[in-house]
Every structure is written in structure tokens, then in C-alpha cells.
Amino acid sequence: MNRMMIGDRGRVAFSIVTPSYNQGNFLEETICSVLDQGYPNLEYVIIDGGSNDNSVQIIKKYERHLKHWVSEPDNGQSHAINKGIAHATGNIVNWINSDDVMFPGSLKLIAKRFEENPDVDIVTGRELRFKINSEWLHPGSTIHKNQARTVMAAHCVQPQTFFRKWIFDYFHGVNENYNYLMDAELWVKYLLLFGQSKVMKTNDYYTKFRVHENSKTSTAVEKFKKERRALSYSIGCTADLPKFVLDRCISEELFEPDHNLRLQITENSETKVKADLKNGIKALFALHWFEDYYHIGKFKYSRILFKQAILYGRMLPKIRLVKLALKLWLLPSFVIEHFRRSQRI
């Protein structure tokens, strides 16, 4: 499938989806921040998960301005997002959670970015985070010069990140097996198949991310960690990492392997994960797990991983590789073990 054939590069039309459940105390502010954008080509969809607070009354207050809305039980946030995107006809899509708000004029600014850069697939900005009596700036999604590092970071600040609709169509929406990092998983899949040359990082602030005691970010820290580890493991599988490295992940109980959380990538003859990207990922994993095996005293595996880092890691800092080589080959293992136990290495 040729992405240039899928992507609508004409006038920017937005489809914004808000998934919500029992967020009546924030929902109206979110709705108004979207509708007050004053952008002419905007359709807004709200998918409520069957709230038992005042959410439905709030939605009905604005329903004449909505493309679609529903309030019924669903299978969680990711399912709600996909339900909303199914009604989207705009060529630029994003979801705004029901406790976040958009800055005035954001859509006009984002549209300008896409119109001035018609080959761009994703526009991502910076973010303002706030809570009662406090706010601070966040740099936004992590993009390194090296694509493998960007993939490994797997860090997408979703409220600030606007995608061309074809990306959701290509990957069949977000992965509903992810409840917390569905945005990062989509981001990683895109980067693996299409690279980062058509991702634009701006210094603009598009939305305000609310931090409060009932938000997922505050209440589900360990669940976020589990999905991040699963995503990292999946990236390793995609890059064909050695089995002993993957086994090490499992033996350390970083997470329980869940095949539902494996990357679901649609591949064909035109969209394969490129070998050089796989090699870059292998090098970065090798460097990370080299340190792990080294510090537990399993020098045989450390040496294997070091050689792999050298083989694949043209982008790795040469000084660091030299230092690692000195540790592995110039010092006797009993000396290394002595310093390791004394926590000097």
C-alpha cells in the first residue's frame, strides 16, 4: 500500500474524538475548548462509556455541534477511541481526553503546519501540564536524530500529536489490548515502517494536560510500567534480538509476556521494517543488556552483546565502547568481580 495514495494532502479537515467516562467535572471545559476553536472544517465526536454522573446532560447541551455521540458501555479507552475514529472523515485525526483542554487557535496553527508541509504525516508539539494552582512545561514527544533511538524511547505525547487519518486506517486504529500506551504503540509502529522524516516536531503548545488524583497517570503507575516494558520487549522481538536477551527480560520478571501486547504491524512488499533500523535497535538493546549482564557477573553474555553492539552500532559513542572493551578484555575477571562487589564499577 502506497502511503502517498492513502494520504489526503489537500485542505486540512480535522476529526477530534473525546473518549470519556464519569468525567462530568471536567468534560464541559474540554468540549468548549474544542468547539471554540472556530475552525471551519472540524467534526467532533464524543464516545462516553455509559457514565453515571452528569456527563450525558453536558453532552446533550452541545449535541447540535457534534458529528456523533453515544453513551454506552465499552471495553475501555482504546475501544472508545476506535469507535470514535470510525465516524471520522477528516484527513487529520487526534483524540482529546475529557480532562484535557485545547489552547485557543490550536487547530488553525496545526492546519497551517500541515498545509505548509504537505508531505508531513504527523505534527507534534510541546505541552503545558497543569493541576490546581500549578502548571509547568513539557518538551513533548521524544525525537532523536537517530531513528533507532526514537523508536527505543517510544515516547509520544499524544494530546500534542496530530496524525493523518490514513495512519489509523493502515493500522486499523489503536491497539485495544493496550489500555495506557496505545498512543506510544501506534507511534512506534509508524516509525518502524515509515521512519521519522515525515514527523514534524514544533515548539507550539496545542493542548493543556490536566494532572489530577483520579487520572490514569496518577492512579495506574505500575500498569503504565508494565505496558512500557511489554512495548520494549515487542520492539526487541521485531528487531530479532537474541533469545538469551529476551529470556533475560522474562527471567527478571520485568513483566509477564502477553502476546496481545506484541506489536501488530501490517506489512507488505512496500512496508517492511528496514534492516538498518533493526540493526540500530539491536545495537541499543545490546548496549543496555550488556550493562545488565556485566553487573551480574555473566561476562560471557556481556562479551557477546559487546560484539553485537560493535557489529550493529555505528551510531554508538566510540569513547563508551572503548571503556566497555577495557572492562571486558584488559582487566582479569576476578578484578572486575572485586570492583563489582565493592560497587565501584
mmCIF file of C-alpha atoms in Angstrom:
data_model
loop_
_atom_site.group_PDB
_atom_site.id
_atom_site.type_symbol
_atom_site.label_atom_id
_atom_site.label_comp_id
_atom_site.label_asym_id
_atom_site.label_seq_id
_atom_site.Cartn_x
_atom_site.Cartn_y
_atom_site.Cartn_z
ATOM 1 C CA MET A 1 0.000 0.000 0.000
ATOM 2 C CA ASN A 2 1.475 3.328 -1.042
ATOM 3 C CA ARG A 3 1.014 5.913 1.671
ATOM 4 C CA MET A 4 1.072 8.759 -0.848
ATOM 5 C CA MET A 5 -2.031 7.207 -2.359
ATOM 6 C CA ILE A 6 -3.728 6.872 1.010
ATOM 7 C CA GLY A 7 -2.973 10.285 2.446
ATOM 8 C CA ASP A 8 -5.265 13.206 1.628
ATOM 9 C CA ARG A 9 -2.844 16.079 1.135
ATOM 10 C CA GLY A 10 -5.499 18.693 0.339
ATOM 11 C CA ARG A 11 -7.203 21.206 2.618
ATOM 12 C CA VAL A 12 -6.929 20.263 6.270
ATOM 13 C CA ALA A 13 -10.108 18.920 7.865
ATOM 14 C CA PHE A 14 -9.999 17.777 11.485
ATOM 15 C CA SER A 15 -11.746 14.913 13.235
ATOM 16 C CA ILE A 16 -11.378 15.134 17.022
ATOM 17 C CA VAL A 17 -12.554 12.322 19.289
ATOM 18 C CA THR A 18 -13.111 12.606 23.039
ATOM 19 C CA PRO A 19 -13.360 9.295 24.947
ATOM 20 C CA SER A 20 -14.908 9.842 28.371
ATOM 21 C CA TYR A 21 -16.216 8.055 31.424
ATOM 22 C CA ASN A 22 -17.515 9.767 34.562
ATOM 23 C CA GLN A 23 -15.582 12.961 33.882
ATOM 24 C CA GLY A 24 -18.506 15.335 34.266
ATOM 25 C CA ASN A 25 -16.474 17.707 36.416
ATOM 26 C CA PHE A 26 -14.032 18.330 33.534
ATOM 27 C CA LEU A 27 -15.961 17.371 30.388
ATOM 28 C CA GLU A 28 -17.651 20.686 29.622
ATOM 29 C CA GLU A 29 -14.377 22.569 29.686
ATOM 30 C CA THR A 30 -12.898 20.037 27.254
ATOM 31 C CA ILE A 31 -15.885 20.272 24.898
ATOM 32 C CA CYS A 32 -15.845 24.065 24.858
ATOM 33 C CA SER A 33 -12.100 24.176 24.215
ATOM 34 C CA VAL A 34 -12.646 22.110 21.055
ATOM 35 C CA LEU A 35 -15.818 23.761 19.772
ATOM 36 C CA ASP A 36 -14.473 27.267 20.461
ATOM 37 C CA GLN A 37 -11.548 26.674 18.102
ATOM 38 C CA GLY A 38 -13.622 28.357 15.380
ATOM 39 C CA TYR A 39 -12.056 26.157 12.712
ATOM 40 C CA PRO A 40 -14.455 25.725 9.766
ATOM 41 C CA ASN A 41 -13.544 22.130 8.858
ATOM 42 C CA LEU A 42 -13.970 20.389 12.192
ATOM 43 C CA GLU A 43 -16.048 17.402 13.192
ATOM 44 C CA TYR A 44 -16.202 16.461 16.846
ATOM 45 C CA VAL A 45 -17.133 13.025 18.193
ATOM 46 C CA ILE A 46 -17.707 12.117 21.843
ATOM 47 C CA ILE A 47 -17.739 8.496 22.970
ATOM 48 C CA ASP A 48 -18.948 8.149 26.546
ATOM 49 C CA GLY A 49 -18.601 4.783 28.254
ATOM 50 C CA GLY A 50 -22.002 4.856 29.944
ATOM 51 C CA SER A 51 -21.243 7.423 32.650
ATOM 52 C CA ASN A 52 -23.465 7.585 35.728
ATOM 53 C CA ASP A 53 -22.612 11.182 36.600
ATOM 54 C CA ASN A 54 -23.783 14.331 34.775
ATOM 55 C CA SER A 55 -21.756 13.639 31.613
ATOM 56 C CA VAL A 56 -24.742 12.837 29.385
ATOM 57 C CA GLN A 57 -26.526 16.052 30.363
ATOM 58 C CA ILE A 58 -23.410 18.012 29.449
ATOM 59 C CA ILE A 59 -23.046 16.245 26.111
ATOM 60 C CA LYS A 60 -26.683 16.847 25.219
ATOM 61 C CA LYS A 61 -26.162 20.544 25.875
ATOM 62 C CA TYR A 62 -23.747 20.643 22.924
ATOM 63 C CA GLU A 63 -25.057 17.794 20.763
ATOM 64 C CA ARG A 64 -26.142 20.067 17.888
ATOM 65 C CA HIS A 65 -22.446 20.867 17.366
ATOM 66 C CA LEU A 66 -21.306 17.231 17.365
ATOM 67 C CA LYS A 67 -20.784 14.914 14.411
ATOM 68 C CA HIS A 68 -21.722 11.961 16.625
ATOM 69 C CA TRP A 69 -22.011 11.000 20.258
ATOM 70 C CA VAL A 70 -23.021 7.944 22.231
ATOM 71 C CA SER A 71 -23.173 6.909 25.865
ATOM 72 C CA GLU A 72 -22.955 3.156 26.347
ATOM 73 C CA PRO A 73 -20.651 0.616 27.999
ATOM 74 C CA ASP A 74 -17.466 -0.107 26.071
ATOM 75 C CA ASN A 75 -14.239 -2.044 26.511
ATOM 76 C CA GLY A 76 -12.130 0.841 27.716
ATOM 77 C CA GLN A 77 -10.432 3.946 26.380
ATOM 78 C CA SER A 78 -8.793 2.352 23.341
ATOM 79 C CA HIS A 79 -12.081 0.808 22.254
ATOM 80 C CA ALA A 80 -13.794 4.178 22.684
ATOM 81 C CA ILE A 81 -11.128 5.901 20.577
ATOM 82 C CA ASN A 82 -11.613 3.405 17.756
ATOM 83 C CA LYS A 83 -15.389 3.767 17.956
ATOM 84 C CA GLY A 84 -14.978 7.496 17.547
ATOM 85 C CA ILE A 85 -12.479 7.286 14.703
ATOM 86 C CA ALA A 86 -14.918 5.032 12.836
ATOM 87 C CA HIS A 87 -17.058 8.168 12.394
ATOM 88 C CA ALA A 88 -14.140 10.358 11.329
ATOM 89 C CA THR A 89 -13.989 11.735 7.795
ATOM 90 C CA GLY A 90 -11.360 14.439 8.338
ATOM 91 C CA ASN A 91 -7.842 13.934 6.983
ATOM 92 C CA ILE A 92 -6.200 14.912 10.310
ATOM 93 C CA VAL A 93 -7.202 12.995 13.440
ATOM 94 C CA ASN A 94 -6.484 13.124 17.149
ATOM 95 C CA TRP A 95 -8.258 12.367 20.397
ATOM 96 C CA ILE A 96 -8.560 14.766 23.318
ATOM 97 C CA ASN A 97 -9.261 13.139 26.663
ATOM 98 C CA SER A 98 -12.145 14.513 28.680
ATOM 99 C CA ASP A 99 -9.907 16.065 31.333
ATOM 100 C CA ASP A 100 -7.620 17.930 28.892
ATOM 101 C CA VAL A 101 -8.235 21.200 27.043
ATOM 102 C CA MET A 102 -7.045 22.801 23.799
ATOM 103 C CA PHE A 103 -5.429 26.196 23.602
ATOM 104 C CA PRO A 104 -7.460 28.758 21.597
ATOM 105 C CA GLY A 105 -6.437 28.795 17.922
ATOM 106 C CA SER A 106 -4.581 25.476 18.085
ATOM 107 C CA LEU A 107 -6.358 23.891 15.119
ATOM 108 C CA LYS A 108 -5.614 26.866 12.872
ATOM 109 C CA LEU A 109 -1.956 26.633 13.832
ATOM 110 C CA ILE A 110 -1.804 22.876 13.278
ATOM 111 C CA ALA A 111 -3.610 23.235 9.935
ATOM 112 C CA LYS A 112 -1.019 25.800 8.880
ATOM 113 C CA ARG A 113 1.780 23.351 9.701
ATOM 114 C CA PHE A 114 0.219 20.635 7.556
ATOM 115 C CA GLU A 115 -0.667 22.971 4.688
ATOM 116 C CA GLU A 116 2.814 24.456 4.549
ATOM 117 C CA ASN A 117 4.369 20.975 4.722
ATOM 118 C CA PRO A 118 2.120 18.734 2.594
ATOM 119 C CA ASP A 119 4.429 15.703 2.875
ATOM 120 C CA VAL A 120 4.283 15.672 6.682
ATOM 121 C CA ASP A 121 2.308 12.792 8.227
ATOM 122 C CA ILE A 122 2.486 13.749 11.909
ATOM 123 C CA VAL A 123 2.732 17.111 13.650
ATOM 124 C CA THR A 124 3.666 17.034 17.331
ATOM 125 C CA GLY A 125 4.250 19.965 19.668
ATOM 126 C CA ARG A 126 5.144 20.776 23.233
ATOM 127 C CA GLU A 127 2.757 20.544 26.160
ATOM 128 C CA LEU A 128 1.618 22.517 29.169
ATOM 129 C CA ARG A 129 0.749 20.340 32.160
ATOM 130 C CA PHE A 130 -1.311 21.719 34.984
ATOM 131 C CA LYS A 131 -3.088 20.979 38.224
ATOM 132 C CA ILE A 132 -4.694 23.144 40.882
ATOM 133 C CA ASN A 133 -2.533 26.239 41.460
ATOM 134 C CA SER A 134 0.365 24.871 39.438
ATOM 135 C CA GLU A 135 1.493 24.451 35.836
ATOM 136 C CA TRP A 136 4.724 23.502 34.074
ATOM 137 C CA LEU A 137 6.009 22.993 30.552
ATOM 138 C CA HIS A 138 6.760 19.604 28.992
ATOM 139 C CA PRO A 139 9.079 19.270 25.970
ATOM 140 C CA GLY A 140 6.724 16.885 24.157
ATOM 141 C CA SER A 141 7.372 13.699 22.206
ATOM 142 C CA THR A 142 10.937 12.390 22.164
ATOM 143 C CA ILE A 143 12.590 12.545 18.752
ATOM 144 C CA HIS A 144 16.305 11.834 18.383
ATOM 145 C CA LYS A 145 18.423 12.404 15.303
ATOM 146 C CA ASN A 146 18.889 8.656 15.154
ATOM 147 C CA GLN A 147 15.684 6.827 14.293
ATOM 148 C CA ALA A 148 16.505 3.721 16.324
ATOM 149 C CA ARG A 149 16.847 5.874 19.440
ATOM 150 C CA THR A 150 13.480 7.468 18.725
ATOM 151 C CA VAL A 151 11.877 4.036 18.427
ATOM 152 C CA MET A 152 13.530 2.826 21.622
ATOM 153 C CA ALA A 153 12.356 5.905 23.529
ATOM 154 C CA ALA A 154 8.780 5.071 22.451
ATOM 155 C CA HIS A 155 7.621 8.388 23.855
ATOM 156 C CA CYS A 156 4.646 10.054 22.208
ATOM 157 C CA VAL A 157 2.953 12.960 23.996
ATOM 158 C CA GLN A 158 -0.413 12.193 22.431
ATOM 159 C CA PRO A 159 -2.558 15.274 23.165
ATOM 160 C CA GLN A 160 0.002 17.308 21.196
ATOM 161 C CA THR A 161 0.308 14.819 18.333
ATOM 162 C CA PHE A 162 -1.918 15.012 15.269
ATOM 163 C CA PHE A 163 -1.917 12.183 12.704
ATOM 164 C CA ARG A 164 -3.077 11.903 9.138
ATOM 165 C CA LYS A 165 -6.178 9.750 9.028
ATOM 166 C CA TRP A 166 -4.567 7.159 6.766
ATOM 167 C CA ILE A 167 -2.280 6.115 9.645
ATOM 168 C CA PHE A 168 -5.279 4.979 11.707
ATOM 169 C CA ASP A 169 -6.754 3.274 8.652
ATOM 170 C CA TYR A 170 -3.492 1.489 7.890
ATOM 171 C CA PHE A 171 -3.047 0.118 11.411
ATOM 172 C CA HIS A 172 -6.790 -0.468 11.981
ATOM 173 C CA GLY A 173 -6.950 2.109 14.767
ATOM 174 C CA VAL A 174 -5.131 1.888 18.063
ATOM 175 C CA ASN A 175 -4.342 -1.476 19.627
ATOM 176 C CA GLU A 176 -7.230 -2.189 22.017
ATOM 177 C CA ASN A 177 -5.078 -4.582 24.036
ATOM 178 C CA TYR A 178 -3.234 -1.525 25.338
ATOM 179 C CA ASN A 179 -5.079 0.481 27.962
ATOM 180 C CA TYR A 180 -2.397 3.073 28.720
ATOM 181 C CA LEU A 181 0.202 3.232 25.948
ATOM 182 C CA MET A 182 -1.984 2.820 22.878
ATOM 183 C CA ASP A 183 -0.580 6.118 21.607
ATOM 184 C CA ALA A 184 3.063 5.054 22.029
ATOM 185 C CA GLU A 185 2.366 1.710 20.360
ATOM 186 C CA LEU A 186 0.830 3.449 17.321
ATOM 187 C CA TRP A 187 3.752 5.890 17.244
ATOM 188 C CA VAL A 188 6.325 3.072 17.337
ATOM 189 C CA LYS A 189 4.605 1.094 14.580
ATOM 190 C CA TYR A 190 4.549 4.135 12.319
ATOM 191 C CA LEU A 191 8.244 4.849 12.986
ATOM 192 C CA LEU A 192 9.247 1.234 12.361
ATOM 193 C CA LEU A 193 7.573 1.121 8.971
ATOM 194 C CA PHE A 194 7.743 4.692 7.703
ATOM 195 C CA GLY A 195 10.601 6.367 9.580
ATOM 196 C CA GLN A 196 10.632 9.802 11.160
ATOM 197 C CA SER A 197 11.431 12.015 8.184
ATOM 198 C CA LYS A 198 7.762 12.967 7.858
ATOM 199 C CA VAL A 199 7.257 13.687 11.562
ATOM 200 C CA MET A 200 7.362 17.415 12.376
ATOM 201 C CA LYS A 201 8.277 18.481 15.906
ATOM 202 C CA THR A 202 7.300 22.087 16.629
ATOM 203 C CA ASN A 203 7.721 24.449 19.559
ATOM 204 C CA ASP A 204 3.977 25.153 19.588
ATOM 205 C CA TYR A 205 1.693 24.382 22.518
ATOM 206 C CA TYR A 206 -1.611 22.873 21.374
ATOM 207 C CA THR A 207 -3.211 21.408 24.489
ATOM 208 C CA LYS A 208 -3.104 21.506 28.270
ATOM 209 C CA PHE A 209 -2.712 18.161 30.028
ATOM 210 C CA ARG A 210 -4.503 18.029 33.355
ATOM 211 C CA VAL A 211 -2.879 16.177 36.245
ATOM 212 C CA HIS A 212 -5.306 15.162 38.990
ATOM 213 C CA GLU A 213 -5.654 12.439 41.592
ATOM 214 C CA ASN A 214 -8.118 10.348 39.562
ATOM 215 C CA SER A 215 -6.272 10.424 36.231
ATOM 216 C CA LYS A 216 -4.686 7.269 34.838
ATOM 217 C CA THR A 217 -1.290 8.930 35.030
ATOM 218 C CA SER A 218 -1.708 9.254 38.790
ATOM 219 C CA THR A 219 -3.532 6.031 39.674
ATOM 220 C CA ALA A 220 -2.005 3.411 37.368
ATOM 221 C CA VAL A 221 1.756 3.969 37.507
ATOM 222 C CA GLU A 222 2.614 0.271 37.704
ATOM 223 C CA LYS A 223 0.241 -0.596 34.851
ATOM 224 C CA PHE A 224 1.905 2.054 32.701
ATOM 225 C CA LYS A 225 5.268 0.492 33.534
ATOM 226 C CA LYS A 226 4.048 -2.970 32.604
ATOM 227 C CA GLU A 227 2.831 -1.835 29.197
ATOM 228 C CA ARG A 228 6.033 0.126 28.587
ATOM 229 C CA ARG A 229 8.114 -2.960 29.327
ATOM 230 C CA ALA A 230 5.880 -5.043 27.085
ATOM 231 C CA LEU A 231 6.251 -2.477 24.317
ATOM 232 C CA SER A 232 10.035 -2.505 24.719
ATOM 233 C CA TYR A 233 10.046 -6.318 24.606
ATOM 234 C CA SER A 234 7.930 -6.221 21.445
ATOM 235 C CA ILE A 235 10.356 -3.815 19.800
ATOM 236 C CA GLY A 236 13.116 -6.274 20.653
ATOM 237 C CA CYS A 237 11.173 -9.111 19.041
ATOM 238 C CA THR A 238 10.614 -7.006 15.925
ATOM 239 C CA ALA A 239 14.379 -6.454 15.699
ATOM 240 C CA ASP A 240 15.059 -10.216 16.067
ATOM 241 C CA LEU A 241 17.056 -9.924 19.276
ATOM 242 C CA PRO A 242 18.962 -12.991 20.519
ATOM 243 C CA LYS A 243 16.812 -15.379 22.518
ATOM 244 C CA PHE A 244 19.008 -15.136 25.626
ATOM 245 C CA VAL A 245 18.345 -11.386 25.795
ATOM 246 C CA LEU A 246 14.590 -11.851 25.544
ATOM 247 C CA ASP A 247 14.760 -14.681 28.076
ATOM 248 C CA ARG A 248 16.595 -12.332 30.422
ATOM 249 C CA CYS A 249 13.699 -9.879 30.238
ATOM 250 C CA ILE A 250 11.309 -12.614 31.276
ATOM 251 C CA SER A 251 13.534 -14.105 33.987
ATOM 252 C CA GLU A 252 13.882 -10.692 35.611
ATOM 253 C CA GLU A 253 10.075 -10.544 35.760
ATOM 254 C CA LEU A 254 10.046 -7.142 34.146
ATOM 255 C CA PHE A 255 6.583 -8.141 33.011
ATOM 256 C CA GLU A 256 4.569 -11.222 32.191
ATOM 257 C CA PRO A 257 4.795 -11.835 28.431
ATOM 258 C CA ASP A 258 1.424 -11.116 26.879
ATOM 259 C CA HIS A 259 1.060 -11.945 23.202
ATOM 260 C CA ASN A 260 -1.827 -9.477 22.974
ATOM 261 C CA LEU A 261 0.657 -6.689 23.661
ATOM 262 C CA ARG A 262 3.011 -7.681 20.851
ATOM 263 C CA LEU A 263 3.325 -5.130 18.076
ATOM 264 C CA GLN A 264 0.652 -5.706 15.475
ATOM 265 C CA ILE A 265 2.277 -4.493 12.284
ATOM 266 C CA THR A 266 0.657 -4.789 8.881
ATOM 267 C CA GLU A 267 3.474 -5.471 6.455
ATOM 268 C CA ASN A 268 3.590 -5.914 2.693
ATOM 269 C CA SER A 269 6.206 -5.699 -0.040
ATOM 270 C CA GLU A 270 6.424 -1.909 0.255
ATOM 271 C CA THR A 271 6.394 -1.522 4.034
ATOM 272 C CA LYS A 272 8.918 -3.666 5.865
ATOM 273 C CA VAL A 273 10.992 -2.791 8.898
ATOM 274 C CA LYS A 274 14.260 -1.821 7.248
ATOM 275 C CA ALA A 275 17.362 -3.853 8.078
ATOM 276 C CA ASP A 276 19.406 -0.815 9.127
ATOM 277 C CA LEU A 277 16.702 0.197 11.611
ATOM 278 C CA LYS A 278 16.608 -3.334 13.023
ATOM 279 C CA ASN A 279 20.380 -3.230 13.360
ATOM 280 C CA GLY A 280 20.242 0.087 15.179
ATOM 281 C CA ILE A 281 17.687 -1.297 17.616
ATOM 282 C CA LYS A 282 19.824 -4.403 18.134
ATOM 283 C CA ALA A 283 22.804 -2.210 18.958
ATOM 284 C CA LEU A 284 20.915 -0.166 21.515
ATOM 285 C CA PHE A 285 19.417 -3.247 23.152
ATOM 286 C CA ALA A 286 22.859 -4.870 23.147
ATOM 287 C CA LEU A 287 24.373 -1.897 24.937
ATOM 288 C CA HIS A 288 21.593 -1.862 27.532
ATOM 289 C CA TRP A 289 21.701 -5.597 28.246
ATOM 290 C CA PHE A 290 25.499 -5.635 28.156
ATOM 291 C CA GLU A 291 25.406 -3.469 31.280
ATOM 292 C CA ASP A 292 22.832 -5.763 32.881
ATOM 293 C CA TYR A 293 24.780 -8.978 32.272
ATOM 294 C CA TYR A 294 28.042 -7.289 33.197
ATOM 295 C CA HIS A 295 26.787 -6.170 36.601
ATOM 296 C CA ILE A 296 25.511 -9.654 37.496
ATOM 297 C CA GLY A 297 28.878 -11.126 36.554
ATOM 298 C CA LYS A 298 27.840 -13.059 33.416
ATOM 299 C CA PHE A 299 30.767 -11.909 31.301
ATOM 300 C CA LYS A 300 30.247 -14.483 28.552
ATOM 301 C CA TYR A 301 26.950 -12.884 27.567
ATOM 302 C CA SER A 302 28.419 -9.412 28.079
ATOM 303 C CA ARG A 303 31.096 -10.182 25.509
ATOM 304 C CA ILE A 304 28.518 -11.490 23.041
ATOM 305 C CA LEU A 305 26.454 -8.350 23.426
ATOM 306 C CA PHE A 306 29.501 -6.115 23.195
ATOM 307 C CA LYS A 307 30.425 -7.703 19.876
ATOM 308 C CA GLN A 308 26.852 -7.203 18.707
ATOM 309 C CA ALA A 309 26.982 -3.537 19.706
ATOM 310 C CA ILE A 310 30.196 -3.150 17.681
ATOM 311 C CA LEU A 311 28.720 -5.050 14.724
ATOM 312 C CA TYR A 312 25.488 -3.091 14.514
ATOM 313 C CA GLY A 313 26.169 0.101 16.422
ATOM 314 C CA ARG A 314 27.813 2.579 14.111
ATOM 315 C CA MET A 315 25.925 5.348 15.896
ATOM 316 C CA LEU A 316 27.111 4.388 19.389
ATOM 317 C CA PRO A 317 29.587 6.686 21.184
ATOM 318 C CA LYS A 318 33.084 5.387 20.449
ATOM 319 C CA ILE A 319 34.504 6.513 23.802
ATOM 320 C CA ARG A 320 31.902 4.491 25.675
ATOM 321 C CA LEU A 321 32.638 1.404 23.586
ATOM 322 C CA VAL A 322 36.350 1.742 24.345
ATOM 323 C CA LYS A 323 35.645 1.932 28.075
ATOM 324 C CA LEU A 324 33.456 -1.168 27.866
ATOM 325 C CA ALA A 325 36.160 -3.013 25.959
ATOM 326 C CA LEU A 326 38.691 -2.155 28.634
ATOM 327 C CA LYS A 327 36.397 -3.574 31.271
ATOM 328 C CA LEU A 328 35.825 -6.804 29.378
ATOM 329 C CA TRP A 329 39.215 -7.686 27.965
ATOM 330 C CA LEU A 330 42.039 -5.819 29.693
ATOM 331 C CA LEU A 331 41.059 -6.462 33.282
ATOM 332 C CA PRO A 332 41.088 -10.033 34.689
ATOM 333 C CA SER A 333 37.608 -11.238 35.563
ATOM 334 C CA PHE A 334 38.472 -11.592 39.282
ATOM 335 C CA VAL A 335 39.469 -7.896 39.350
ATOM 336 C CA ILE A 336 36.204 -6.957 37.658
ATOM 337 C CA GLU A 337 34.307 -9.079 40.149
ATOM 338 C CA HIS A 338 36.105 -7.422 43.074
ATOM 339 C CA PHE A 339 35.224 -3.931 41.877
ATOM 340 C CA ARG A 340 31.715 -5.014 41.002
ATOM 341 C CA ARG A 341 31.124 -6.288 44.523
ATOM 342 C CA SER A 342 32.563 -3.152 46.013
ATOM 343 C CA GLN A 343 30.193 -1.203 43.753
ATOM 344 C CA ARG A 344 32.999 0.732 42.134
ATOM 345 C CA ILE A 345 32.062 -0.446 38.627
#
